[in-house]
Amino acid sequence: MIFVTKADGGVSYVSPEWTVFTGQAAAEAVEHGWFACVLPDDHEVAVTFLREARDRQCEYSLRLRLRRADGSYAWAMIGAVPSFGPPGRTFLGYLGSVTEIAVSGSEPLGAFGTLARFVPPPVSPTTPPGSALELVADHLLIAHGLIEQDHAKEMLPVLRQALMQAGVLLARSMTASDPSGRFH
């Protein structure tokens, strides 16, 4: 599941897989509405962690529990990379993904996050990308993690530009579905 945030941290786009997985309409997930799907025990950790990531404008990974459409909870990895644009490398927000993950039992019992690098887990078969642009965004996020591992950092500026453009196009596609700017 792909998402885009604005610089203030408010979500401006969630892929249709979000609604399939959580049962929450995209219009309800925008801004900070998606927090309604976070397990109450994980809510404060998630809010605090994401605020710190936004303030630092850095990559992050956050592991927490999300409510599924059937009311049960599943562990998910949320991660994102920041986008910067003109003028002067202005922080624009994040392009990220949400992936259902299996837990081994050795992890902490509650939500936790890591600031710095985000390497997406493999795509879950329960939430495959729904559009070609979302698939491209998924692959760009994976490529970003691989480049960091392989030390091919000279490619990062070009890749980050592509990530930013994918985020802009995804966010634009969500608002283009209703020219008035309202969500249904």
Short mmCIF file of C-alpha atoms in Angstrom, two decimals:
data_model
loop_
_atom_site.label_atom_id
_atom_site.label_comp_id
_atom_site.label_asym_id
_atom_site.label_seq_id
_atom_site.Cartn_x
_atom_site.Cartn_y
_atom_site.Cartn_z
CA MET A 1 0.00 0.00 0.00
CA ILE A 2 1.47 3.33 -1.03
CA PHE A 3 0.93 6.67 0.71
CA VAL A 4 2.05 10.28 0.28
CA THR A 5 2.23 12.92 2.99
CA LYS A 6 2.58 16.68 2.93
CA ALA A 7 5.34 18.49 4.80
CA ASP A 8 3.13 18.84 7.89
CA GLY A 9 2.72 15.05 8.05
CA GLY A 10 -0.88 14.97 6.86
CA VAL A 11 -1.62 12.19 4.37
CA SER A 12 -2.55 13.43 0.90
CA TYR A 13 -2.81 10.04 -0.83
CA VAL A 14 -3.46 6.42 0.11
CA SER A 15 -3.66 3.67 -2.49
CA PRO A 16 -6.93 1.76 -2.94
CA GLU A 17 -5.33 -1.24 -1.18
CA TRP A 18 -5.60 0.76 2.06
CA THR A 19 -9.38 0.63 1.84
CA VAL A 20 -9.38 -3.06 0.95
CA PHE A 21 -7.07 -3.87 3.87
CA THR A 22 -8.53 -1.60 6.57
CA GLY A 23 -12.07 -0.98 5.36
CA GLN A 24 -11.44 2.76 5.77
CA ALA A 25 -12.28 4.96 2.78
CA ALA A 26 -9.42 7.01 1.33
CA ALA A 27 -11.31 10.20 2.16
CA GLU A 28 -11.34 9.18 5.83
CA ALA A 29 -7.62 8.29 5.81
CA VAL A 30 -6.36 11.67 4.55
CA GLU A 31 -4.67 14.09 6.89
CA HIS A 32 -4.45 12.11 10.16
CA GLY A 33 -7.64 10.09 9.80
CA TRP A 34 -5.68 6.89 9.17
CA PHE A 35 -4.73 6.85 12.87
CA ALA A 36 -8.26 5.52 13.51
CA CYS A 37 -6.97 2.19 12.13
CA VAL A 38 -4.02 1.99 14.54
CA LEU A 39 -4.41 -0.30 17.56
CA PRO A 40 -5.09 2.01 20.53
CA ASP A 41 -2.10 0.55 22.44
CA ASP A 42 0.19 1.63 19.55
CA HIS A 43 -1.37 5.04 18.89
CA GLU A 44 0.75 7.27 21.16
CA VAL A 45 4.02 5.59 20.12
CA ALA A 46 3.10 6.07 16.46
CA VAL A 47 2.12 9.73 16.84
CA THR A 48 5.26 10.60 18.81
CA PHE A 49 7.56 8.67 16.49
CA LEU A 50 6.09 10.11 13.27
CA ARG A 51 6.26 13.64 14.67
CA GLU A 52 9.99 13.14 15.39
CA ALA A 53 10.61 11.68 11.91
CA ARG A 54 8.81 14.64 10.32
CA ASP A 55 10.74 17.15 12.44
CA ARG A 56 14.03 15.52 11.44
CA GLN A 57 12.89 15.08 7.82
CA CYS A 58 14.53 11.67 7.64
CA GLU A 59 13.70 8.18 6.45
CA TYR A 60 11.93 5.94 8.89
CA SER A 61 10.47 2.50 9.57
CA LEU A 62 7.60 2.02 12.00
CA ARG A 63 6.21 -1.34 13.07
CA LEU A 64 2.68 -1.29 14.53
CA ARG A 65 -0.69 -3.00 14.44
CA LEU A 66 -3.42 -1.92 12.03
CA ARG A 67 -7.09 -2.83 12.10
CA ARG A 68 -8.17 -4.93 9.15
CA ALA A 69 -11.52 -4.58 7.43
CA ASP A 70 -12.82 -7.58 9.45
CA GLY A 71 -11.93 -5.87 12.76
CA SER A 72 -8.90 -8.04 13.57
CA TYR A 73 -5.42 -6.50 13.86
CA ALA A 74 -2.34 -7.28 11.78
CA TRP A 75 1.28 -6.24 12.19
CA ALA A 76 2.40 -3.80 9.52
CA MET A 77 5.64 -2.06 8.59
CA ILE A 78 5.20 1.58 7.62
CA GLY A 79 8.18 3.27 6.09
CA ALA A 80 8.94 6.30 4.02
CA VAL A 81 11.61 8.43 2.42
CA PRO A 82 11.47 12.23 2.44
CA SER A 83 10.96 14.29 -0.69
CA PHE A 84 12.72 17.61 -1.19
CA GLY A 85 12.08 20.08 -3.98
CA PRO A 86 12.61 23.63 -5.04
CA PRO A 87 13.24 26.19 -3.84
CA GLY A 88 16.42 25.23 -2.04
CA ARG A 89 15.64 21.63 -1.08
CA THR A 90 12.36 22.47 0.64
CA PHE A 91 10.92 19.50 2.55
CA LEU A 92 7.74 18.46 0.70
CA GLY A 93 6.70 15.39 2.70
CA TYR A 94 7.06 11.63 2.30
CA LEU A 95 6.46 8.82 -0.16
CA GLY A 96 6.06 5.55 1.67
CA SER A 97 4.54 2.14 1.89
CA VAL A 98 2.55 0.05 4.35
CA THR A 99 3.15 -3.70 4.24
CA GLU A 100 1.57 -6.44 6.32
CA ILE A 101 4.32 -8.43 8.00
CA ALA A 102 4.57 -11.73 9.82
CA VAL A 103 6.10 -11.61 13.29
CA SER A 104 8.55 -14.16 14.57
CA GLY A 105 7.79 -13.64 18.24
CA SER A 106 11.20 -12.22 19.11
CA GLU A 107 10.20 -8.61 18.41
CA PRO A 108 8.99 -6.18 21.08
CA LEU A 109 5.32 -6.62 21.92
CA GLY A 110 4.35 -3.06 21.02
CA ALA A 111 4.90 -0.55 18.26
CA PHE A 112 8.42 0.70 17.62
CA GLY A 113 10.27 2.68 15.00
CA THR A 114 13.69 3.36 13.58
CA LEU A 115 14.84 6.70 12.21
CA ALA A 116 17.34 6.77 9.36
CA ARG A 117 17.09 4.05 6.69
CA PHE A 118 13.93 2.50 5.29
CA VAL A 119 14.23 -0.79 3.44
CA PRO A 120 10.75 -2.01 2.54
CA PRO A 121 9.80 -5.59 3.33
CA PRO A 122 8.60 -7.77 0.45
CA VAL A 123 5.15 -6.87 -0.87
CA SER A 124 2.43 -8.80 0.94
CA PRO A 125 0.19 -10.93 -1.29
CA THR A 126 -2.80 -9.55 0.66
CA THR A 127 -2.15 -5.99 -0.58
CA PRO A 128 -0.53 -5.98 -4.05
CA PRO A 129 -0.13 -2.58 -5.77
CA GLY A 130 -3.31 -1.54 -7.54
CA SER A 131 -2.00 0.67 -10.35
CA ALA A 132 1.06 0.92 -12.51
CA LEU A 133 2.10 4.15 -10.76
CA GLU A 134 1.79 2.49 -7.33
CA LEU A 135 3.87 -0.45 -8.57
CA VAL A 136 6.51 2.00 -9.82
CA ALA A 137 6.50 3.77 -6.43
CA ASP A 138 6.91 0.40 -4.67
CA HIS A 139 9.86 -0.48 -6.89
CA LEU A 140 11.44 2.95 -6.43
CA LEU A 141 11.25 2.52 -2.64
CA ILE A 142 12.85 -0.93 -2.91
CA ALA A 143 15.56 0.43 -5.24
CA HIS A 144 16.25 3.21 -2.72
CA GLY A 145 16.92 0.61 -0.01
CA LEU A 146 19.12 -1.47 -2.33
CA ILE A 147 21.21 1.51 -3.38
CA GLU A 148 21.87 2.34 0.27
CA GLN A 149 22.98 -1.26 0.89
CA ASP A 150 25.17 -1.38 -2.21
CA HIS A 151 26.82 2.00 -1.55
CA ALA A 152 25.88 3.31 -5.01
CA LYS A 153 25.10 6.68 -3.48
CA GLU A 154 25.82 8.62 -6.67
CA MET A 155 22.45 7.33 -7.93
CA LEU A 156 20.51 8.63 -4.91
CA PRO A 157 19.82 12.17 -6.20
CA VAL A 158 18.19 10.84 -9.38
CA LEU A 159 16.24 8.20 -7.47
CA ARG A 160 15.05 10.69 -4.88
CA GLN A 161 13.86 12.98 -7.70
CA ALA A 162 11.89 10.05 -9.15
CA LEU A 163 10.43 9.27 -5.70
CA MET A 164 9.34 12.89 -5.31
CA GLN A 165 7.73 12.93 -8.76
CA ALA A 166 5.88 9.66 -8.05
CA GLY A 167 4.56 11.15 -4.81
CA VAL A 168 3.40 14.31 -6.55
CA LEU A 169 1.61 12.31 -9.26
CA LEU A 170 -0.06 10.00 -6.73
CA ALA A 171 -1.27 12.91 -4.59
CA ARG A 172 -2.49 14.71 -7.70
CA SER A 173 -4.41 11.61 -8.83
CA MET A 174 -6.32 11.52 -5.54
CA THR A 175 -7.37 15.18 -5.72
CA ALA A 176 -8.08 14.93 -9.47
CA SER A 177 -10.84 12.45 -8.74
CA ASP A 178 -12.80 15.35 -7.25
CA PRO A 179 -11.92 18.76 -8.74
CA SER A 180 -13.64 20.58 -5.84
CA GLY A 181 -10.97 19.21 -3.48
CA ARG A 182 -13.60 17.36 -1.42
CA PHE A 183 -13.37 13.64 -0.89
CA HIS A 184 -16.38 11.37 -0.90
#
